[in-house]
Coordinates of C-alpha atoms in Angstrom, one line a residue:
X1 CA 1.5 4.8 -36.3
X2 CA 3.7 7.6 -36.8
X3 CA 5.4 10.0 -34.1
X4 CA 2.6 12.8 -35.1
X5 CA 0.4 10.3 -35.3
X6 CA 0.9 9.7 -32.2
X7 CA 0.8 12.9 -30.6
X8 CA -2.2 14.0 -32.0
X9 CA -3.7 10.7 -30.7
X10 CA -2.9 11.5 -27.2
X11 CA -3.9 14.7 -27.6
X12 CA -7.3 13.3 -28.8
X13 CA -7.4 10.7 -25.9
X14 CA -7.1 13.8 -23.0
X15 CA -9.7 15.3 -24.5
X16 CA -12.0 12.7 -24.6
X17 CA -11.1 12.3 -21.0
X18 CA -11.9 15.8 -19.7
X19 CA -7.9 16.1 -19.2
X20 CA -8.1 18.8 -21.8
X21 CA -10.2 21.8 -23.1
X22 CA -11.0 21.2 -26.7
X23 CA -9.8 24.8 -26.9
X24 CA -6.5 23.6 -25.9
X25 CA -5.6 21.3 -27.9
X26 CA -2.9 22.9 -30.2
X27 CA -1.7 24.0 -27.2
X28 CA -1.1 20.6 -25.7
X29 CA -0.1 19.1 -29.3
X30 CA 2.6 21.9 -29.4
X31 CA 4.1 21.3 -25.5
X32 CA 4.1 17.8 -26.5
X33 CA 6.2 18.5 -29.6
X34 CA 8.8 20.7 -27.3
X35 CA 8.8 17.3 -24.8
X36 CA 10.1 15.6 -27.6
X37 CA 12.1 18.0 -29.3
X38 CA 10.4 18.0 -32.6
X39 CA 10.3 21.1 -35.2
X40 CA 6.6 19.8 -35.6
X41 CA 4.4 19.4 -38.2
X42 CA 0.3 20.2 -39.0
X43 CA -1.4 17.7 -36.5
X44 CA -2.5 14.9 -38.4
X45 CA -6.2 13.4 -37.5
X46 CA -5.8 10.7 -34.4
X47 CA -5.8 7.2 -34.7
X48 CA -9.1 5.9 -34.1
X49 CA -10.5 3.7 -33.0
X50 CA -8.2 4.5 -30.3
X51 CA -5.2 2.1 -29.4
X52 CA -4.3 1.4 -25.6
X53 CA -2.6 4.1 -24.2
X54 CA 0.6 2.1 -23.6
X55 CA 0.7 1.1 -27.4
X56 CA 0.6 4.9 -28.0
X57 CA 3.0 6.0 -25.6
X58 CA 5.4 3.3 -26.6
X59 CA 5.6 4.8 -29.8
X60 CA 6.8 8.0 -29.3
X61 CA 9.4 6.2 -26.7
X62 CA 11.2 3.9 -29.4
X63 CA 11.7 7.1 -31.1
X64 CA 12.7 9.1 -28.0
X65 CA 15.2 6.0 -27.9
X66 CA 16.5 6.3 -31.7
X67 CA 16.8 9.9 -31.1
X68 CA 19.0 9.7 -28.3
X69 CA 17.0 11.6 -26.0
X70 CA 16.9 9.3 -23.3
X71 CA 20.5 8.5 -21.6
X72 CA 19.3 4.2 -21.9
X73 CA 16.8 2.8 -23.1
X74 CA 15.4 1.5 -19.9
X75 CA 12.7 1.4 -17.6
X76 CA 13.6 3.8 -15.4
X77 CA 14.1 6.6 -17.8
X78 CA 11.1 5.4 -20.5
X79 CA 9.0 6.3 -17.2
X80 CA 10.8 9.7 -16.5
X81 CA 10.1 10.4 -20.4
X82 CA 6.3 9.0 -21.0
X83 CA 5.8 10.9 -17.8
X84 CA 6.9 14.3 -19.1
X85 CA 4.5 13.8 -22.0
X86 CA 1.3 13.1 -19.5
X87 CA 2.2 15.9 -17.3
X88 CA 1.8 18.2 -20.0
X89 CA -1.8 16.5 -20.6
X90 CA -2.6 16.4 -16.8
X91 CA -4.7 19.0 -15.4
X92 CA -2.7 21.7 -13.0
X93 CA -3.3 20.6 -9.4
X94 CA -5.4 23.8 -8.9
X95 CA -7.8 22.6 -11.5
X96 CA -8.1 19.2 -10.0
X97 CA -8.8 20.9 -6.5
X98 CA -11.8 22.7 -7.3
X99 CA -12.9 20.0 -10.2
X100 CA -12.6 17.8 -6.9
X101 CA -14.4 19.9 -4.5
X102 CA -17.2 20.9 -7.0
X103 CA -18.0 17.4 -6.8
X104 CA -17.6 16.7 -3.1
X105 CA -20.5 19.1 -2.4
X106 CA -22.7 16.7 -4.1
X107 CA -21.1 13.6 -2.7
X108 CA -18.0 12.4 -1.3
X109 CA -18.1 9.3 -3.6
X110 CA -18.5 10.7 -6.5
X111 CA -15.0 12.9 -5.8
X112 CA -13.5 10.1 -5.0
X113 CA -14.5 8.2 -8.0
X114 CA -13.5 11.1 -10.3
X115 CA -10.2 12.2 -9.0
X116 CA -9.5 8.1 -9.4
X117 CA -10.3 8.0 -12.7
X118 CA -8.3 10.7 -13.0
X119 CA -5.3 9.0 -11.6
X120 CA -5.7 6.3 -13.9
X121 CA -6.3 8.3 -17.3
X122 CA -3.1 10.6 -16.9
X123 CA -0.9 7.2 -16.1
X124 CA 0.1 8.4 -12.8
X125 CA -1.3 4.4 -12.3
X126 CA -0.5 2.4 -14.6
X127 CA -3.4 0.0 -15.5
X128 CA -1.0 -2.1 -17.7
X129 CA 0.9 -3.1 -15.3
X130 CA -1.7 -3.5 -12.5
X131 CA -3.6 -6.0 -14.7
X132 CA -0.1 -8.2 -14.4
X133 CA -0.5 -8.4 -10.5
X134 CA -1.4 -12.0 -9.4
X135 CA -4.3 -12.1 -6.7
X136 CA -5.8 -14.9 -5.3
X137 CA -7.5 -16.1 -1.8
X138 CA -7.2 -18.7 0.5
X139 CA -9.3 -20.2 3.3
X140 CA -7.9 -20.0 6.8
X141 CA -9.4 -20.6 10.3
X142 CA -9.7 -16.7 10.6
X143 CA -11.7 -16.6 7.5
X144 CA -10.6 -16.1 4.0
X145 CA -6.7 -14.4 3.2
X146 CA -6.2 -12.1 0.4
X147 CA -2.7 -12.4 -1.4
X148 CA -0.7 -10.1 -4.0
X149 CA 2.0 -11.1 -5.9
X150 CA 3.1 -7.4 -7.0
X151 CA 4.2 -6.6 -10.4
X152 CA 2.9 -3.0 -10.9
X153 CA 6.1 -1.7 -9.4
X154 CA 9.2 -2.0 -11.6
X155 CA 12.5 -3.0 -9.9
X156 CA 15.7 -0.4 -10.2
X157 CA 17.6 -1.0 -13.8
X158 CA 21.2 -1.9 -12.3
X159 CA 22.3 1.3 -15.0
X160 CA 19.8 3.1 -13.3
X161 CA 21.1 2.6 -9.8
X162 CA 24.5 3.7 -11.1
X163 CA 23.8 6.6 -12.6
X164 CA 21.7 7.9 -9.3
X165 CA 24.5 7.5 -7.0
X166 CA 26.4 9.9 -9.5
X167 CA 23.9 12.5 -9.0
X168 CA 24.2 15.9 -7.2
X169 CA 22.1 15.0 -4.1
X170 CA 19.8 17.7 -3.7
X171 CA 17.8 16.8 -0.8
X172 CA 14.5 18.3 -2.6
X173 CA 12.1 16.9 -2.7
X174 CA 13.4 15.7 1.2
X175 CA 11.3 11.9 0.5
X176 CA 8.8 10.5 -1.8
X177 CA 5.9 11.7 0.7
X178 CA 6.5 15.2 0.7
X179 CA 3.6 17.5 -1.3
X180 CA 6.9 19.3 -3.1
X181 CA 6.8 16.0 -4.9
X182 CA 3.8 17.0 -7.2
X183 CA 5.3 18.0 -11.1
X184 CA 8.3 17.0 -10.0
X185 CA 10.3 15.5 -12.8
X186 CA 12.2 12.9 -11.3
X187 CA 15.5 11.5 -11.8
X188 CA 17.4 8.5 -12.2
X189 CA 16.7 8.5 -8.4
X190 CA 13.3 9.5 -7.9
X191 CA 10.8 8.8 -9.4
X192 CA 8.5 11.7 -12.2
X193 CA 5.6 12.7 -10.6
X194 CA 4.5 15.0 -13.4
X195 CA 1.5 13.5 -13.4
X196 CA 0.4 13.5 -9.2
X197 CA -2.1 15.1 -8.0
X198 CA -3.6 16.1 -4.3
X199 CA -6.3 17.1 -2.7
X200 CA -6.0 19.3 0.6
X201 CA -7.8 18.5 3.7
X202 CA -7.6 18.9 7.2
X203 CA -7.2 16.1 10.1
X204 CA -7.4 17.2 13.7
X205 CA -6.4 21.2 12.4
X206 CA -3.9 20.4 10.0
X207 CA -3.4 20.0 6.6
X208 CA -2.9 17.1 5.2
X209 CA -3.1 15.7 1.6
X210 CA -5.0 13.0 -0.2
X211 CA -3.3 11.2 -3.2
X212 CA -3.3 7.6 -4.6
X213 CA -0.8 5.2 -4.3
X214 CA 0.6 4.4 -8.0
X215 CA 1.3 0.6 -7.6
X216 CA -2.6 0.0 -6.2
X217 CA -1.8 -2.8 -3.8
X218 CA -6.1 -3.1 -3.6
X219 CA -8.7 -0.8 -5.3
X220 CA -8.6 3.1 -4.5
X221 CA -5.2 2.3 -2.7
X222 CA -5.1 6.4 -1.5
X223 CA -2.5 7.8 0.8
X224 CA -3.0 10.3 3.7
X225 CA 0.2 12.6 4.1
X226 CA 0.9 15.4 6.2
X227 CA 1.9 18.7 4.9
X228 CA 5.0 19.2 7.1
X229 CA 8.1 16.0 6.5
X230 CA 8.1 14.9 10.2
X231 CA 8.3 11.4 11.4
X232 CA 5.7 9.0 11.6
X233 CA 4.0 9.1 15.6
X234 CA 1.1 7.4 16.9
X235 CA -0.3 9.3 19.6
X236 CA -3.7 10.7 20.7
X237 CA -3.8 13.2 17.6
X238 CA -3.4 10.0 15.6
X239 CA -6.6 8.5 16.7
X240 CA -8.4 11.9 15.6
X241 CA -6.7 12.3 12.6
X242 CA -8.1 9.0 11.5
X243 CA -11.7 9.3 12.7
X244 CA -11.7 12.6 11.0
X245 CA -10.3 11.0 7.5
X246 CA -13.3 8.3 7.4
X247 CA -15.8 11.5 8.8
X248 CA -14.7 13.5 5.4
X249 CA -14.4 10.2 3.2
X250 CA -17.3 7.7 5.1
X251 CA -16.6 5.2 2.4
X252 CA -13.2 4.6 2.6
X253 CA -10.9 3.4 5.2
X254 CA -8.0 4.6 6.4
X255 CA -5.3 2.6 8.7
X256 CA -1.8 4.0 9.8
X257 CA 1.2 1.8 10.0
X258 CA 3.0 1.4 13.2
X259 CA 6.0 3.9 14.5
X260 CA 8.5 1.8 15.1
X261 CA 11.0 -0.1 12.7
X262 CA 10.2 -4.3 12.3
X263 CA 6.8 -3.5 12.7
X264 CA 6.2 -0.2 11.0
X265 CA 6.1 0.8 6.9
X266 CA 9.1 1.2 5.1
X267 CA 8.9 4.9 5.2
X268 CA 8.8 6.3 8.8
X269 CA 10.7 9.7 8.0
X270 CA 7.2 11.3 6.7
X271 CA 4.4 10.6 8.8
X272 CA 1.6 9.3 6.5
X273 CA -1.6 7.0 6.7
X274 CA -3.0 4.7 3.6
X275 CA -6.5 4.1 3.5
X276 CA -9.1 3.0 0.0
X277 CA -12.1 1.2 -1.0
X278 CA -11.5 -2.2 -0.1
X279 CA -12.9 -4.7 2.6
X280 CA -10.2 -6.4 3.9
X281 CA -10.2 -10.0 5.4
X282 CA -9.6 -8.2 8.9
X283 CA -12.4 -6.0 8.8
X284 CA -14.8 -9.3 8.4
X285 CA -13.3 -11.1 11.2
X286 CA -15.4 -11.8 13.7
X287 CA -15.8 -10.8 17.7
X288 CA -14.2 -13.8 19.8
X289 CA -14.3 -12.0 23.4
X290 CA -16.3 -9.5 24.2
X291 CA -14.1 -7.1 26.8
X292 CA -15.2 -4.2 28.7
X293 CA -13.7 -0.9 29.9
X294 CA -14.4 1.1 32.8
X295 CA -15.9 4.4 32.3
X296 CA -16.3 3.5 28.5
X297 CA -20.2 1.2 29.4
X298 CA -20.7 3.6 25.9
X299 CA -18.2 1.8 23.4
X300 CA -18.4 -1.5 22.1
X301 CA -14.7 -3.6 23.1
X302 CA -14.0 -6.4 21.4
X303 CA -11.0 -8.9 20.8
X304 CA -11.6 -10.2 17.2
X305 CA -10.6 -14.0 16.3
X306 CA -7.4 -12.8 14.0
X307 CA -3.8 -14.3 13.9
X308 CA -2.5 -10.4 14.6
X309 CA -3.6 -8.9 18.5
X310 CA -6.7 -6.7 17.8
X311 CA -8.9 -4.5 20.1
X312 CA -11.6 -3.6 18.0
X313 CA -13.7 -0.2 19.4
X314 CA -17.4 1.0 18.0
X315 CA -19.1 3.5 19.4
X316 CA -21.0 6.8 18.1
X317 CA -18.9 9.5 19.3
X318 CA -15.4 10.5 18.0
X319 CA -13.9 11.9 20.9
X320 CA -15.2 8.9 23.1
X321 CA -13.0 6.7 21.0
X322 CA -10.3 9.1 20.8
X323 CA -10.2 9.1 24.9
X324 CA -10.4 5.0 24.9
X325 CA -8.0 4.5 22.2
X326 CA -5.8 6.5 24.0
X327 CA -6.1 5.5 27.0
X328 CA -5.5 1.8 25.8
X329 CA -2.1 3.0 23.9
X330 CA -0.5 4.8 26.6
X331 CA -0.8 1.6 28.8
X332 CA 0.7 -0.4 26.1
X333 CA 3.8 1.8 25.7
X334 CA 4.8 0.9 29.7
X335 CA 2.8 -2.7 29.5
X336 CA 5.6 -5.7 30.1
X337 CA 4.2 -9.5 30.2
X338 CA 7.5 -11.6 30.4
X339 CA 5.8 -14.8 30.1
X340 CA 4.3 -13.4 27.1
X341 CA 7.9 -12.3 25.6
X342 CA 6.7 -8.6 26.3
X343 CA 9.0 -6.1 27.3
X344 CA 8.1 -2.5 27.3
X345 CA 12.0 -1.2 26.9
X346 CA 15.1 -2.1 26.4
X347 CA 17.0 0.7 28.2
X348 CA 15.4 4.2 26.9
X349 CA 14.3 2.2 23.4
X350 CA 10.6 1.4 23.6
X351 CA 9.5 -1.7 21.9
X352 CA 5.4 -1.5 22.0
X353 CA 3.5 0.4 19.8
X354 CA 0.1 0.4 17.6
X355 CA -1.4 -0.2 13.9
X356 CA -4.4 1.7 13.8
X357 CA -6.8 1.3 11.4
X358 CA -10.6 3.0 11.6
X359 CA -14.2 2.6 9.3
X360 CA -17.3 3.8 9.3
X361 CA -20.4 1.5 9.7
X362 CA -23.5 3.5 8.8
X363 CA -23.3 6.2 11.2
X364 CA -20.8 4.6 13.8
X365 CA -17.7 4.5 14.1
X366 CA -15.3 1.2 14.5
X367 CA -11.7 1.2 15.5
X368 CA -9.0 -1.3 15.6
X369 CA -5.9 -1.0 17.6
X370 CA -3.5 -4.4 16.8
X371 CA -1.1 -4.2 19.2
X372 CA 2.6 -4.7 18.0
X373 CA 6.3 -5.2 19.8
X374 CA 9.0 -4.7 18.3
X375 CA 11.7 -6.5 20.0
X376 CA 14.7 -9.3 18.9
X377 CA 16.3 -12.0 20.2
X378 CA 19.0 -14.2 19.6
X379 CA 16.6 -17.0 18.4
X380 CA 14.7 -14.0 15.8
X381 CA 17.3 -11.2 14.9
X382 CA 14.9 -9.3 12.7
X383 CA 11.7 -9.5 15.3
X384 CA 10.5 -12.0 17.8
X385 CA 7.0 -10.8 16.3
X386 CA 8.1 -10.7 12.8
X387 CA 7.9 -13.6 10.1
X388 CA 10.1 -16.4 11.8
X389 CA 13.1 -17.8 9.5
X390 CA 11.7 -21.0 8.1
X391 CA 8.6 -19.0 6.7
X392 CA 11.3 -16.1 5.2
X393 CA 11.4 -18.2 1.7
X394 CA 8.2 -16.6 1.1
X395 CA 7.6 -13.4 3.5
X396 CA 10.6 -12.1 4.9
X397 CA 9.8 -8.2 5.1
X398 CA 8.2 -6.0 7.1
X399 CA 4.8 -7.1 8.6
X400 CA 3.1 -3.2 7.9
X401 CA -0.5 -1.9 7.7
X402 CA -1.7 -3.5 4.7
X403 CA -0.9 -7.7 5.5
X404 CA -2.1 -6.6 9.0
X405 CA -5.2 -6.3 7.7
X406 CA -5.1 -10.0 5.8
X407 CA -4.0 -9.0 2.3
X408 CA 0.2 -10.9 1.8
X409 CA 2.1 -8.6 -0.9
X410 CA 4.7 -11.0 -1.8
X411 CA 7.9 -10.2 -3.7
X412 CA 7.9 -10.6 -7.3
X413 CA 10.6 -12.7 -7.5
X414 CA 7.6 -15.5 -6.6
X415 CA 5.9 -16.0 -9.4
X416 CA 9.0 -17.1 -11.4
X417 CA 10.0 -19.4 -8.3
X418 CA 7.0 -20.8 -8.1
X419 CA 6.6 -21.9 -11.9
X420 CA 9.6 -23.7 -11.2
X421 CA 9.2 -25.3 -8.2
X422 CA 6.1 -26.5 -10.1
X423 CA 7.8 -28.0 -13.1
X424 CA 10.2 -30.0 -10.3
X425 CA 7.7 -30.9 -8.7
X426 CA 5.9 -32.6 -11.5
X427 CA 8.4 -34.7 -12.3
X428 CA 8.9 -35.6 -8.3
X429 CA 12.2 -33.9 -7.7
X430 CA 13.1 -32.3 -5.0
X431 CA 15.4 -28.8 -5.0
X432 CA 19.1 -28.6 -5.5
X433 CA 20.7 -26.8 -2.5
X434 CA 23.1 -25.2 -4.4
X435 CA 20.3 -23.6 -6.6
X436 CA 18.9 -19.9 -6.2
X437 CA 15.3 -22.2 -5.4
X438 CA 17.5 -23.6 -1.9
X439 CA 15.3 -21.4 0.5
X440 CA 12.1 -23.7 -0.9
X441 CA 14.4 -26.8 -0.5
X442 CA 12.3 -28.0 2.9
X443 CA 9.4 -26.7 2.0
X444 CA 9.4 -28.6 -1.5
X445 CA 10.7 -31.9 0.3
X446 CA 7.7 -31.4 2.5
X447 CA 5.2 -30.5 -0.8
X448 CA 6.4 -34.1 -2.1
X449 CA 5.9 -36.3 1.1
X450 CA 2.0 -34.8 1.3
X451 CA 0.7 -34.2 -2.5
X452 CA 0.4 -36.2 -5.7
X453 CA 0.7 -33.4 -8.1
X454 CA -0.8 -33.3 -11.4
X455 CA -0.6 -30.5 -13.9
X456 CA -4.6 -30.1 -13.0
X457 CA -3.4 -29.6 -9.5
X458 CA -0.2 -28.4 -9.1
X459 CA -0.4 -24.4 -9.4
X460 CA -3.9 -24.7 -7.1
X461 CA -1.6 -26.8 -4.4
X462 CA 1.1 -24.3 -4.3
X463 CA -0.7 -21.1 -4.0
X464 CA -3.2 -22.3 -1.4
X465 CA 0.2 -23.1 0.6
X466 CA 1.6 -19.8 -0.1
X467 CA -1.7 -18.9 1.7
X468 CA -1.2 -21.0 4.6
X469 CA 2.3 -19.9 5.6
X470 CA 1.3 -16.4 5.2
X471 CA -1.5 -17.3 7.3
X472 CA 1.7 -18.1 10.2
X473 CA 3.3 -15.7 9.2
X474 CA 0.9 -13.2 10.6
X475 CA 0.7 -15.6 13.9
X476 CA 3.9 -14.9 14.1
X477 CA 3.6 -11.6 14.1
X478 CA 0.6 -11.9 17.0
X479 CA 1.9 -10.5 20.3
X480 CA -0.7 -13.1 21.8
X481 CA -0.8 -16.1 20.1
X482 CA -4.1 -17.6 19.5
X483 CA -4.2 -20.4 21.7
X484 CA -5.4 -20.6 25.6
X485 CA -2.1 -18.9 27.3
X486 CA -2.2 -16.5 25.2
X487 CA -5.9 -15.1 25.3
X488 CA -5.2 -15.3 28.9
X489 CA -1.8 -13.1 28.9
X490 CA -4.1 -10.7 26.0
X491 CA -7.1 -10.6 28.8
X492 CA -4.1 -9.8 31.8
X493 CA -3.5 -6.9 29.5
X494 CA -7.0 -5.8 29.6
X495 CA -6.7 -6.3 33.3
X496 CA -3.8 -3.8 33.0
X497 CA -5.8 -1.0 31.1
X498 CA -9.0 -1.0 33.5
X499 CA -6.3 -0.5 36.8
X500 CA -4.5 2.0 34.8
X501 CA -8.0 4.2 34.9

C-alpha cells in the first residue's frame, strides 16, 4: 500500500462511516495531504476490500517516521500524528451535537449507540488496543468479580517524559477534563484530542458534558464533566446531578468517585462523574438487611451483602432520594465509631465521605451511597481502608468508583509477572527475593504449599487467585467489615442517621 494509497483509503473508510460527505472528499483527501506535508498527487482508487484501520494508519506513520516529521518514532508522538489525520476526518463537534440530538428525539439509545460508534470509527478509542485487555471473572461469596488487566492505555515513552518537562507550560487546556480539551492537539504532555467529541447537557441547571472514556475500562465507558474546572464535591447537588444523568440517559448508569484523596479518583481537580452500559457485579448484589428511615416509610433502605459499605435507596421520586441521600451524607461527614476505626476529623481535615453511584430500574430509581474513610495509621500509611500491604503485589492504588463497584483494573505490568510466576511455578520453584517478581515471593511460596500445577491448570489457578485477593482487597476497603461486629457498628450508624432527623 502506498502513502496515497493510503490516504485515499481513509478517505474512503470516513465515508463509508458517515464521518464524511461524499461531497467532501477531495476536501478531506487534500487536508490530509497538508497533515502530512505532501505536494500530492491525483487520489488513487482505495484499497478494497478495506484493511483494518490500524494497518492503514500505520502506513502513512512509517513514512511520517522516514520523513522526519515526527521528533521519535514513538508512541507518544505516532498518536499525536495518527490523531491529526482523524481529526481532519472527524465531524466538527457542532455536527455531532445536532447528529446526536436528531436522534435523541427518537430515543435515547439510539444517541447513545451512534455517538459510540462514532467514538470508535474516528480512533478517539482505539479498538486495537482494547481487544488486548485481559478480562476474566471469578466467584466470590458476594457473587461473581469482574477483573481488567488494562492494556488499552499506553505507558509514557521515557523520551517522551523528557521532552514534556522541556515544554513551555501553558496551563491550557488547565487538566485533561476540561471541555477546552476538544481538537486540542496535544503534546508530548497531553495527550491529542483531535478526534473528541461532546455532547452538552444539563444536571441540576448546569451544563455539563457527555464524552467517552478512550481506554473503555467496560462497554460505553462515558464520562460526565462539568463545564466550569472546579474540584470534585459530593454534596446534595451531587445526588441531583446524578438522578438527573440516568433521567436523560435511563439506560446507562452513572456513579461519581469519592472527594477525598485514598479513596477518591485520580483526578479530583475537575469535578466529573463516569457512568456506561454495563451491569456491574455491585449492582447484582443482593439485600442482606433491610433498614428503615424515619420520615422516608416511601423509600426502599437497604444494606447490600458487598465487601465495600453500601446503603442502597429505591424509591419513585427524585427529590425524595435527593432529601434521604442527603440526609444520610451529612451525618456521615460528623459520624465517629472508634471501635470501628472511624474518625470523623483529624483536626479541621475530614476523613468520611461518599461514592455515589445511581440506575434506573424501569421507572424507579435506585441509589447507592458506599460509605468511605479516608484515614491512616502507623500500621497502613496509604489508608486504614485502602488495599493492606501484603495484598499491594497485586492492587496497590486507589480503591475509586469503578473496583467499588466489583470490576479490579490491575496494572499492566501483571500479565508479564504472572506468565512468569507461571513458568516457576511449573517447575516448583519458588521466587528469588532479589528478583523484580520479590513482591509475589509469599504469595508464590503459599501457591506451592496448596496447588499441584499442571500446564492444564496453571494460568486458571492464578487468575482465580488474582480474583480472590482482589476480592480482600475490597474488604479491606469496607469501613464495616462483613462479619457480626461490624454489621452491628454499620446498624449503630443507622442508629445515628434516624436521631439526627
Amino acid at each position: 500500500m502506498t502513502v496515497y494509497e493510503a490516504l485515499s483509503t481513509l478517505v474512503s473508510y470516513a465515508a463509508e462511516r458517515g464521518m464524511l460527505d461524499r461531497l467532501d472528499t477531495a476536501y478531506a483527501y487534500n487536508r490530509l495531504l497538508s497533515v502530512m506535508q505532501l505536494d500530492g498527487a491525483e487520489m488513487p482508487r482505495a484499497i478494497s476490500p478495506m484493511p483494518p484501520l490500524s494497518e492503514v494508519l500505520s502506513v502513512l506513520l512509517d513514512d511520517a517516521v522516514e520523513r522526519e516529521l515526527l521528533p521519535e518514532d514513538t508512541v507518544t508522538y505516532r498518536d499525536l500524528f495518527d490523531t491529526a489525520l482523524m481529526g481532519e476526518l472527524t465531524p466538527r463537534p457542532s455536527e455531532v451535537v445536532r447528529g446526536f440530538f436528531e436522534r435523541y428525539a427518537r430515543s435515547p439509545r439510539e444517541a447513545t449507540d451512534w455517538f459510540y460508534r462514532l467514538a470508535i470509527d474516528s480512533n478517539y478509542i482505539r479498538e486495537d488496543r482494547i481487544s488486548r485487555d485481559r478480562r476474566w471473572s471469578v466467584p466470590s461469596r458476594y457473587g461473581t468479580i469482574d477483573l481488567s488487566i488494562n492494556l488499552s492505555k499506553p505507558e509514557k515513552d521515557p523520551r517522551a517524559i523528557a521532552a514534556a518537562k522541556l515544554l513551555p507550560q501553558s496551563g491550557y487546556p488547565r487538566c485533561l477534563l476540561c471541555h477546552e480539551n476538544e481538537g486540542y492537539a496535544g503534546n508530548a504532555g497531553k495527550p491529542a484530542r483531535q478526534t473528541l467529541r461532546q455532547i452538552p447537557f444539563e444536571m441540576a441547571g448546569e451544563r455539563w458534558y457527555l464524552q467517552y472514556s478512550p481506554y473503555v475500562y467496560y462497554n460505553e465507558h462515558c464520562i460526565a464533566l462539568s463545564e466550569r474546572h472546579a474540584p470534585m464535591k459530593i454534596d446534595r447537588t451531587s445526588f441531583s446531578k446524578l438522578l438527573d444523568f440516568v433521567t436523560v440517559f435511563p439506560h446507562y448508569f452513572i456513579g461519581s468517585n469519592a472527594d477525598l484523596p485514598i479513596v477518591g479518583g485520580s483526578i479530583l481537580s475537575h469535578d466529573h462523574m463516569q457512568g456506561g452500559r454495563y451491569v456491574f457485579p455491585m449492582e447484582r448484589a443482593r439485600a442482606e438487611l433491610g433498614i428503615s428511615f424515619s420520615g422516608y416509610t416511601d423509600i426502599e433502605a437497604s444494606i447490600l451483602d458487598w465487601p465495600m459499605s453500601v446503603i442502597r435507596l429505591v424509591g419513585d421520586d427524585k427529590e425524595r432520594l435527593v432529601s434521604l441521600a442527603d440526609r444520610i451524607l451529612t451525618a456521615w461527614r460528623t459520624y465517629s465509631d472508634e471501635s470501628a476505626e472511624i474518625l470523623a476529623k483529624s483536626g479541621e481535615e475530614g476523613h468520611n465521605t461518599v461514592t455515589p453511584i445511581a440506575r434506573r430500574r424501569g421507572e424507579r430509581y435506585e441509589l447507592d451511597l458506599v460509605l468511605r474513610n479516608n484515614r491512616t495509621s502507623d500500621e497502613h500509611p496509604l489508608g486504614i481502608f485502602h488495599p493492606h500491604a501484603e495484598r499491594h503485589h497485586i492492587k496497590r492504588e486507589n480503591i475509586g468508583l469503578i473496583e467499588v463497584m466489583g470490576l479490579a483494573v490491575l496494572p499492566a505490568r501483571l500479565l508479564t509477572e504472572l506468565d512468569e510466576i507461571a513458568n516457576l511455578v511449573l517447575s516448583g520453584k519458588g521466587v528469588d527475593r532479589s528478583s523484580s517478581l520479590a513482591p509475589h515471593a509469599d504469595w508464590v511460596d503459599s501457591l506451592l504449599s496448596r496447588y499441584p500445577f499442571t500446564r492444564e491448570n496453571v494460568h486458571e489457578i492464578l487468575y482465580r487467585e488474582v480474583g480472590e485477593i482482589f476480592t480482600s482487597v475490597l474488604e479491606d476497603a469496607g469501613v464495616y467489615k462483613t462479619d457480626d461486629a461490624g454489621r452491628a457498628a454499620f446498624l449503630r450508624f443507622v442508629d445515628f442517621v434516624n436521631l439526627k432527623n
